CSV table of C-alpha atoms and ligand atoms in Angstrom, one decimal:
chain,number,residue,atom,x,y,z
A,89,MET,CA,82.3,64.2,110.7
A,90,ASN,CA,83.7,62.4,107.6
A,91,GLY,CA,86.7,60.6,109.0
A,92,SER,CA,88.4,59.6,105.6
A,93,LYS,CA,89.1,63.5,104.1
A,94,VAL,CA,92.1,64.1,104.0
A,95,SER,CA,93.3,68.1,104.0
A,96,THR,CA,97.2,68.6,102.7
A,97,THR,CA,95.6,72.4,104.4
A,98,PRO,CA,94.0,73.7,106.9
A,99,GLU,CA,90.5,75.4,107.1
A,100,MET,CA,89.7,78.7,107.1
A,101,PRO,CA,88.5,80.4,110.1
A,102,LEU,CA,85.3,81.0,110.2
A,103,MET,CA,85.4,85.0,111.5
A,104,ALA,CA,83.5,87.5,111.4
A,105,HIS,CA,83.8,90.1,108.6
A,106,ALA,CA,83.2,93.5,111.4
A,107,SER,CA,86.9,92.3,112.5
A,108,ALA,CA,88.2,89.7,109.6
A,109,GLN,CA,91.9,90.6,108.3
A,110,LEU,CA,93.9,88.8,105.5
A,111,VAL,CA,96.0,85.6,106.4
A,112,ASP,CA,97.0,83.4,104.6
A,113,GLN,CA,97.3,79.8,106.3
A,114,PHE,CA,100.3,80.0,106.5
A,115,GLY,CA,100.1,82.9,109.0
A,116,ARG,CA,101.2,85.6,107.1
A,117,HIS,CA,98.9,89.1,107.3
A,118,LYS,CA,98.7,90.8,103.9
A,119,HIS,CA,99.3,94.6,104.3
A,120,LYS,CA,100.8,96.0,101.0
A,121,LEU,CA,97.7,96.0,97.7
A,122,ARG,CA,99.4,96.6,93.7
A,123,ILE,CA,96.7,97.9,91.9
A,124,SER,CA,97.5,98.1,87.9
A,125,LEU,CA,95.8,101.1,87.1
A,126,THR,CA,96.6,100.0,82.7
A,127,ASP,CA,98.0,97.0,81.1
A,128,ARG,CA,98.8,100.2,78.1
A,129,CYS,CA,102.3,101.2,78.5
A,130,ASN,CA,104.9,104.0,76.5
A,131,PHE,CA,107.5,101.4,77.3
A,132,ARG,CA,108.3,98.3,75.8
A,133,CYS,CA,110.8,97.0,77.9
A,134,SER,CA,111.5,93.9,76.2
A,135,TYR,CA,112.0,92.5,80.2
A,136,CYS,CA,108.6,93.0,81.3
A,137,MET,CA,105.9,92.6,77.8
A,138,PRO,CA,105.8,91.1,74.5
A,139,ASP,CA,106.7,92.8,70.8
A,140,ASN,CA,103.4,93.0,70.2
A,141,PRO,CA,101.3,93.8,73.1
A,142,GLU,CA,97.4,93.3,72.4
A,143,TRP,CA,95.9,95.8,74.6
A,144,LEU,CA,93.0,95.8,77.0
A,145,THR,CA,90.1,97.6,75.0
A,146,LYS,CA,88.5,100.0,77.7
A,147,LYS,CA,85.5,98.4,78.8
A,148,ASP,CA,87.8,95.4,80.6
A,149,ILE,CA,89.4,97.4,82.8
A,150,LEU,CA,88.1,98.6,86.6
A,151,SER,CA,86.7,101.9,86.8
A,152,PHE,CA,88.1,104.0,89.0
A,153,GLU,CA,84.4,103.5,91.1
A,154,GLU,CA,85.3,99.4,91.1
A,155,LEU,CA,88.7,100.4,92.0
A,156,LEU,CA,88.1,102.8,94.7
A,157,LYS,CA,85.2,100.1,96.5
A,158,PHE,CA,87.7,97.8,96.5
A,159,CYS,CA,90.2,99.8,97.9
A,160,GLU,CA,88.1,100.7,100.8
A,161,VAL,CA,87.1,97.2,101.5
A,162,MET,CA,91.1,96.4,101.6
A,163,VAL,CA,92.1,98.9,104.2
A,164,HIS,CA,89.1,97.8,106.4
A,165,LEU,CA,90.5,94.3,106.2
A,166,GLY,CA,94.1,96.0,107.4
A,167,ILE,CA,96.0,97.2,104.1
A,168,GLN,CA,98.2,99.8,105.5
A,169,HIS,CA,100.5,100.2,102.3
A,170,ILE,CA,98.7,100.8,98.3
A,171,ARG,CA,101.2,101.0,94.8
A,172,LEU,CA,99.5,101.9,91.2
A,173,THR,CA,101.7,100.5,88.9
A,174,GLY,CA,100.4,99.1,86.0
A,175,GLY,CA,101.4,99.1,82.9
A,176,GLU,CA,102.2,102.3,82.8
A,177,PRO,CA,99.3,104.2,85.9
A,178,LEU,CA,100.7,107.0,84.4
A,179,MET,CA,98.8,106.9,80.9
A,180,ARG,CA,95.7,105.9,82.8
A,181,GLN,CA,93.6,109.9,82.4
A,182,GLY,CA,92.4,110.5,85.5
A,183,VAL,CA,95.0,108.7,87.7
A,184,VAL,CA,95.3,112.2,90.3
A,185,ASN,CA,92.1,111.8,91.3
A,186,PHE,CA,92.5,108.1,92.2
A,187,VAL,CA,95.4,109.4,94.8
A,188,GLN,CA,93.0,111.6,95.9
A,189,ASP,CA,90.3,109.4,97.2
A,190,LEU,CA,92.0,106.8,98.0
A,191,ASN,CA,93.6,109.4,100.8
A,192,ARG,CA,90.5,110.3,102.6
A,193,LEU,CA,90.8,106.2,103.3
A,194,LYS,CA,94.3,107.0,105.6
A,195,VAL,CA,91.5,107.6,108.3
A,196,HIS,CA,90.6,104.4,108.1
A,197,GLY,CA,94.3,102.2,108.0
A,198,LEU,CA,95.7,103.3,104.6
A,199,GLN,CA,99.0,104.7,105.7
A,200,ARG,CA,100.4,104.7,102.4
A,201,ILE,CA,100.3,105.5,98.7
A,202,SER,CA,102.6,104.8,96.3
A,203,MET,CA,103.7,105.1,92.6
A,204,THR,CA,105.9,102.8,90.1
A,205,THR,CA,106.7,104.8,87.0
A,206,ASN,CA,109.2,104.7,83.7
A,207,ALA,CA,108.7,108.2,85.5
A,208,PHE,CA,108.2,109.6,81.3
A,209,TYR,CA,105.5,111.8,81.8
A,210,LEU,CA,106.0,113.0,85.5
A,211,LYS,CA,107.4,116.2,84.7
A,212,LYS,CA,103.9,117.0,83.8
A,213,TYR,CA,101.9,114.6,87.0
A,214,ALA,CA,104.6,115.5,90.2
A,215,GLN,CA,103.4,118.8,91.4
A,216,ALA,CA,99.7,117.1,91.1
A,217,LEU,CA,100.9,114.2,92.5
A,218,GLN,CA,102.4,115.5,95.4
A,219,GLN,CA,98.9,117.8,95.8
A,220,ALA,CA,96.5,115.0,95.9
A,221,GLY,CA,98.7,113.3,98.7
A,222,LEU,CA,100.7,110.8,97.2
A,223,ASP,CA,103.7,109.2,99.7
A,224,ASP,CA,106.4,108.1,97.3
A,225,LEU,CA,108.0,106.8,93.7
A,226,ASN,CA,109.3,104.6,92.3
A,227,ILE,CA,111.0,105.2,89.6
A,228,SER,CA,112.1,102.4,86.9
A,229,LEU,CA,115.9,103.9,85.7
A,230,ASP,CA,117.8,100.6,84.0
A,231,SER,CA,120.9,102.7,82.6
A,232,ILE,CA,121.9,106.8,82.3
A,233,HIS,CA,123.4,105.9,79.4
A,234,ALA,CA,121.2,107.1,76.1
A,235,ASP,CA,122.3,104.3,74.3
A,236,THR,CA,121.9,101.5,77.0
A,237,PHE,CA,118.3,103.0,78.4
A,238,LYS,CA,116.7,102.7,74.8
A,239,LEU,CA,117.8,99.6,74.1
A,240,MET,CA,116.4,98.0,77.9
A,241,THR,CA,112.6,100.8,77.1
A,242,LYS,CA,113.3,101.1,73.9
A,243,ARG,CA,112.7,105.4,74.0
A,244,PRO,CA,115.2,108.2,75.2
A,245,LEU,CA,116.1,108.2,78.3
A,246,GLU,CA,116.1,113.1,78.8
A,247,PRO,CA,112.1,113.0,79.4
A,248,VAL,CA,112.6,110.2,82.5
A,249,LEU,CA,115.7,112.4,84.1
A,250,GLN,CA,113.8,115.5,83.6
A,251,GLY,CA,110.7,113.1,85.4
A,252,ILE,CA,113.4,112.4,88.4
A,253,VAL,CA,114.2,116.3,88.8
A,254,ALA,CA,110.5,117.2,88.9
A,255,ALA,CA,109.6,114.7,91.4
A,256,GLN,CA,112.6,116.2,93.9
A,257,GLN,CA,111.7,119.8,92.8
A,258,VAL,CA,107.9,119.1,94.2
A,259,GLY,CA,109.9,117.3,97.3
A,260,ILE,CA,108.4,113.4,96.7
A,261,PRO,CA,110.2,110.6,98.2
A,262,ILE,CA,111.9,109.2,95.0
A,263,LYS,CA,113.6,105.0,94.5
A,264,LEU,CA,115.0,104.1,91.2
A,265,ASN,CA,114.4,100.7,90.1
A,266,CYS,CA,116.9,98.8,87.9
A,267,VAL,CA,116.2,95.4,86.0
A,268,LEU,CA,119.9,93.8,86.0
A,269,VAL,CA,119.9,91.6,81.9
A,270,ALA,CA,122.6,90.3,81.4
A,271,GLY,CA,124.7,91.6,77.9
A,272,LYS,CA,122.4,94.5,78.2
A,273,ASN,CA,123.3,96.7,81.6
A,274,ASP,CA,125.0,94.9,84.1
A,275,HIS,CA,128.2,96.2,82.9
A,276,GLU,CA,127.0,100.2,84.5
A,277,ILE,CA,125.4,98.3,87.6
A,278,VAL,CA,128.8,100.6,89.2
A,279,GLU,CA,128.5,103.6,86.9
A,280,LEU,CA,124.4,103.5,88.4
A,281,THR,CA,125.3,103.2,92.2
A,282,GLN,CA,127.6,105.5,91.9
A,283,TRP,CA,125.0,108.2,90.1
A,284,ALA,CA,122.9,108.0,92.9
A,285,TYR,CA,124.6,107.4,95.3
A,286,GLN,CA,125.4,111.7,94.5
A,287,GLN,CA,122.2,111.9,95.0
A,288,ASN,CA,121.8,110.3,97.5
A,289,ILE,CA,119.1,108.2,95.9
A,290,GLU,CA,118.3,105.1,97.1
A,291,LEU,CA,118.8,102.3,94.1
A,292,ARG,CA,117.1,99.1,93.9
A,293,PHE,CA,118.7,96.6,91.7
A,294,ILE,CA,115.7,94.2,90.4
A,295,GLU,CA,116.5,90.3,89.5
A,296,TYR,CA,115.1,89.7,86.1
A,297,MET,CA,111.8,87.4,86.5
A,298,PRO,CA,110.3,84.9,84.1
A,299,LEU,CA,107.6,87.4,84.4
A,300,ASP,CA,108.0,88.8,80.1
A,301,GLN,CA,107.1,87.2,77.2
A,302,PRO,CA,107.8,83.5,77.0
A,303,GLU,CA,110.7,81.5,76.1
A,304,HIS,CA,112.7,85.1,77.3
A,305,TRP,CA,113.4,84.6,80.0
A,306,GLN,CA,117.6,83.0,81.1
A,307,PRO,CA,119.1,81.6,83.8
A,308,GLU,CA,122.4,82.6,82.6
A,309,LYS,CA,120.4,86.6,81.9
A,310,VAL,CA,119.3,87.0,85.8
A,311,ILE,CA,122.7,89.3,87.5
A,312,THR,CA,121.7,87.5,91.1
A,313,GLU,CA,122.4,89.7,94.1
A,314,ASP,CA,126.1,88.4,94.9
A,315,GLY,CA,126.9,89.0,91.4
A,316,ILE,CA,126.4,92.1,92.5
A,317,ILE,CA,127.2,92.8,96.0
A,318,GLN,CA,131.6,90.8,94.9
A,319,LYS,CA,131.2,94.5,91.9
A,320,LEU,CA,130.6,97.2,93.9
A,321,ALA,CA,133.1,95.4,97.3
A,322,VAL,CA,136.1,97.3,94.8
A,323,TYR,CA,134.2,100.2,95.0
A,324,PHE,CA,132.3,100.5,98.7
A,325,HIS,CA,132.7,99.5,102.2
A,326,ILE,CA,129.5,97.3,102.3
A,327,ASN,CA,127.4,95.6,104.9
A,328,LYS,CA,124.1,94.0,104.8
A,329,GLN,CA,121.8,95.1,107.2
A,330,GLN,CA,118.8,92.8,108.8
A,331,ARG,CA,116.1,91.6,106.0
A,332,GLN,CA,112.9,92.6,107.3
A,333,HIS,CA,109.1,92.0,105.6
A,334,ASP,CA,110.8,94.5,102.3
A,335,PRO,CA,110.8,92.2,99.1
A,336,ALA,CA,114.5,94.5,99.2
A,337,THR,CA,117.5,93.1,101.1
A,338,ILE,CA,118.7,96.0,101.3
A,339,TYR,CA,123.2,97.2,102.3
A,340,ARG,CA,124.9,100.3,104.1
A,341,LEU,CA,127.3,101.7,101.0
A,342,ASN,CA,130.3,103.5,102.9
A,343,ASP,CA,128.4,104.1,106.9
A,344,ARG,CA,125.5,106.2,105.1
A,345,TYR,CA,124.2,105.6,101.2
A,346,LYS,CA,121.4,103.0,101.3
A,347,LEU,CA,121.4,100.1,98.2
A,348,GLY,CA,119.0,97.6,98.0
A,349,ILE,CA,118.5,94.4,96.1
A,350,ILE,CA,115.6,92.2,95.3
A,351,SER,CA,116.7,88.9,94.6
A,352,THR,CA,113.5,87.4,93.5
A,353,ILE,CA,115.2,84.5,92.0
A,354,SER,CA,118.5,83.2,93.5
A,355,LYS,CA,117.8,84.6,98.2
A,356,PRO,CA,113.1,84.5,97.3
A,357,PHE,CA,111.3,86.3,99.6
A,358,CYS,CA,108.2,84.1,100.1
A,359,GLN,CA,108.0,82.9,103.6
A,360,THR,CA,107.7,86.9,104.3
A,361,CYS,CA,105.9,88.4,101.8
A,362,ASP,CA,102.6,90.6,102.7
A,363,ARG,CA,101.8,91.4,99.8
A,364,LEU,CA,98.0,90.9,96.9
A,365,ARG,CA,98.2,92.3,93.7
A,366,ILE,CA,95.0,93.4,91.5
A,367,THR,CA,94.9,93.6,87.4
A,368,ALA,CA,93.8,96.0,86.0
A,369,THR,CA,91.1,93.5,84.8
A,370,GLY,CA,90.0,92.9,88.2
A,371,GLU,CA,91.8,89.5,89.3
A,372,LEU,CA,92.9,89.4,92.5
A,373,PHE,CA,96.8,88.1,92.4
A,374,THR,CA,97.9,86.4,95.8
A,375,CYS,CA,101.4,85.4,94.2
A,376,LEU,CA,103.5,87.0,91.1
A,377,PHE,CA,104.1,83.6,90.1
A,378,ALA,CA,100.6,82.1,90.7
A,379,ASN,CA,99.1,80.3,87.6
A,380,SER,CA,95.5,82.4,88.1
A,381,GLY,CA,93.9,85.4,89.7
A,382,THR,CA,90.7,85.4,91.4
A,383,PRO,CA,87.9,87.4,88.9
A,384,LEU,CA,86.5,90.0,91.4
A,385,ARG,CA,84.4,91.9,89.5
A,386,GLN,CA,81.3,90.7,88.7
A,387,LEU,CA,81.6,91.3,92.6
A,388,LEU,CA,82.4,94.9,92.9
A,389,GLN,CA,79.2,95.2,90.9
A,390,GLN,CA,77.0,94.0,93.5
A,391,ASP,CA,75.7,95.9,96.1
A,392,ASP,CA,76.7,93.4,98.7
A,393,LEU,CA,79.5,93.4,100.3
A,394,SER,CA,79.6,90.1,102.5
A,395,SER,CA,80.5,87.7,99.2
A,396,LEU,CA,83.7,89.8,97.9
A,397,THR,CA,84.7,90.0,101.4
A,398,SER,CA,84.4,85.6,101.3
A,399,THR,CA,85.9,85.8,97.8
A,400,ILE,CA,88.2,87.9,98.9
A,401,MET,CA,89.3,86.2,102.3
A,402,ASN,CA,89.2,82.6,100.8
A,403,ALA,CA,91.6,82.9,98.2
A,404,VAL,CA,94.4,84.9,100.4
A,405,TRP,CA,93.6,82.4,102.5
A,406,HIS,CA,95.1,79.8,99.9
A,407,LYS,CA,97.6,81.6,99.3
A,408,LYS,CA,100.5,78.6,98.4
A,409,ALA,CA,103.6,78.5,101.0
A,410,GLY,CA,106.2,79.7,98.6
A,411,PHE,CA,105.4,79.6,93.9
A,412,ILE,CA,108.7,80.4,93.2
A,413,ALA,CA,110.3,77.7,95.2
A,414,HIS,CA,111.2,75.9,91.5
A,415,GLN,CA,112.5,78.9,89.9
A,416,GLN,CA,110.0,78.2,86.4
A,417,ALA,CA,108.2,80.4,84.6
A,418,PRO,CA,104.4,80.6,85.3
A,419,SER,CA,101.8,78.6,83.0
A,420,ARG,CA,100.0,81.7,82.2
A,421,LYS,CA,100.0,83.7,79.5
A,422,ILE,CA,99.6,87.5,81.1
A,423,SER,CA,103.1,89.3,81.9
A,424,MET,CA,105.0,91.7,84.1
A,425,HIS,CA,102.7,95.0,82.4
A,426,ALA,CA,99.8,92.8,82.8
A,427,ILE,CA,99.2,91.9,86.6
A,428,GLY,CA,101.5,94.8,87.5
A,429,GLY,CA,105.2,94.5,88.9
B,135,SAM,N1,105.5,101.4,83.9
B,135,SAM,C1,106.0,101.2,85.3
B,135,SAM,C2,107.7,100.9,85.6
B,135,SAM,O1,108.4,100.1,84.9
B,135,SAM,O2,108.0,101.4,86.5
B,135,SAM,C3,105.8,99.5,86.7
B,135,SAM,C4,105.1,99.0,85.8
B,135,SAM,S1,106.9,98.5,85.4
B,135,SAM,C5,105.6,97.0,84.9
B,135,SAM,C6,107.4,97.6,87.6
B,135,SAM,C7,108.2,97.1,88.1
B,135,SAM,O3,108.5,95.4,87.3
B,135,SAM,C8,109.3,97.7,87.2
B,135,SAM,O4,110.7,98.5,88.2
B,135,SAM,C9,110.8,97.2,85.9
B,135,SAM,O5,111.6,97.5,85.8
B,135,SAM,C10,109.3,96.0,87.3
B,135,SAM,N2,110.0,95.0,85.9
B,135,SAM,C11,108.8,94.3,84.7
B,135,SAM,N3,109.7,93.1,83.9
B,135,SAM,C12,110.5,92.6,85.5
B,135,SAM,C13,110.6,91.6,85.4
B,135,SAM,N4,110.9,90.3,84.0
B,135,SAM,N5,111.7,91.2,86.8
B,135,SAM,C14,112.4,91.4,87.7
B,135,SAM,N6,111.6,93.1,87.4
B,135,SAM,C15,110.4,93.9,86.7
B,136,SF4,FE1,105.9,99.7,80.5
B,136,SF4,FE2,107.4,99.4,83.4
B,136,SF4,FE3,107.5,97.0,81.6
B,136,SF4,FE4,109.2,99.4,81.1
B,136,SF4,S1,108.7,98.0,82.8
B,136,SF4,S2,108.0,98.4,79.7
B,136,SF4,S3,108.0,101.0,81.6
B,136,SF4,S4,105.2,98.6,82.6
């Protein structure tokens, strides 16, 4: 042993791959995987992407064969929940067949297949997704007013509302996601909550994170969890639930309705984080705020799975304690639409 070697992080234990698990140096096991199917999107939410995004070309993004191979490995390593996201996942041709292929991994331990979507094309795809085995949907809805919605996304609201109805009609469970940006849609917190409450659709407010175009995010634009609850407390009887692995803190309104708040900025949940992400180009990110990912595409193109498996395990093992401790934007160029929110 080299006596002079000073190590600040524990060494990764050597494990036989057959019994390997995805665990980091702080003992956090990873059970959830988010896959960005494409960086492309038909919306232009200013909190998510630059005004003039440069899209990847088709050859830059992982094929469905590569993605499926990756998912097989990840499920064998303990991933139980896969979420398809982007960009806009419904803009990737072949997405329904991919859900069907993923569904076959359920005999190997995959428990849930979810999707996060802006729902613009959902009316067209809802039934096929349900039949393919999609378990649930998170739908982004920043406002129920067409003008505010357009201000946030640059696109019309109506197709999104139709998408929500279509998902309900085919019986796919849904949750709504709303990113609050001060001065843009925060005056509608109560109204949106009342609307979702009346329809009994779970709503999640998300604190605005510094993952958009450079120099865009400012702390003053963040509406915090406490600020949201303060506004709602005038209208609802509110009970806070104990936070588990879910990134959202759950509140019960009037003892029945479930409201979630994802407070990455004001109350980071890094110590319980159990998720991993892969970008459309095949980079594994152990954290949304990491400055770089681990490129896996070349390894996915080889027959031998052992290098791929050990590279993944090594990347996961070295996940840092918490990237958001200083509440700064990462110094990389990649923004939310590209890493997969
Ligand atoms: N296009 C799909 C959609 O909008 O649902 C999926 C991709 S989008 C990147 C995933 C989620 O990330 C959405 O709910 C979106 O509102 C959220 N998001 C995007 N940029 C964000 C930011 N800067 N801070 C917080 N949430 C953000
Ligand atoms: Fe597109 Fe979703 Fe980003 Fe909006 S949040 S620009 S819908 S990827």
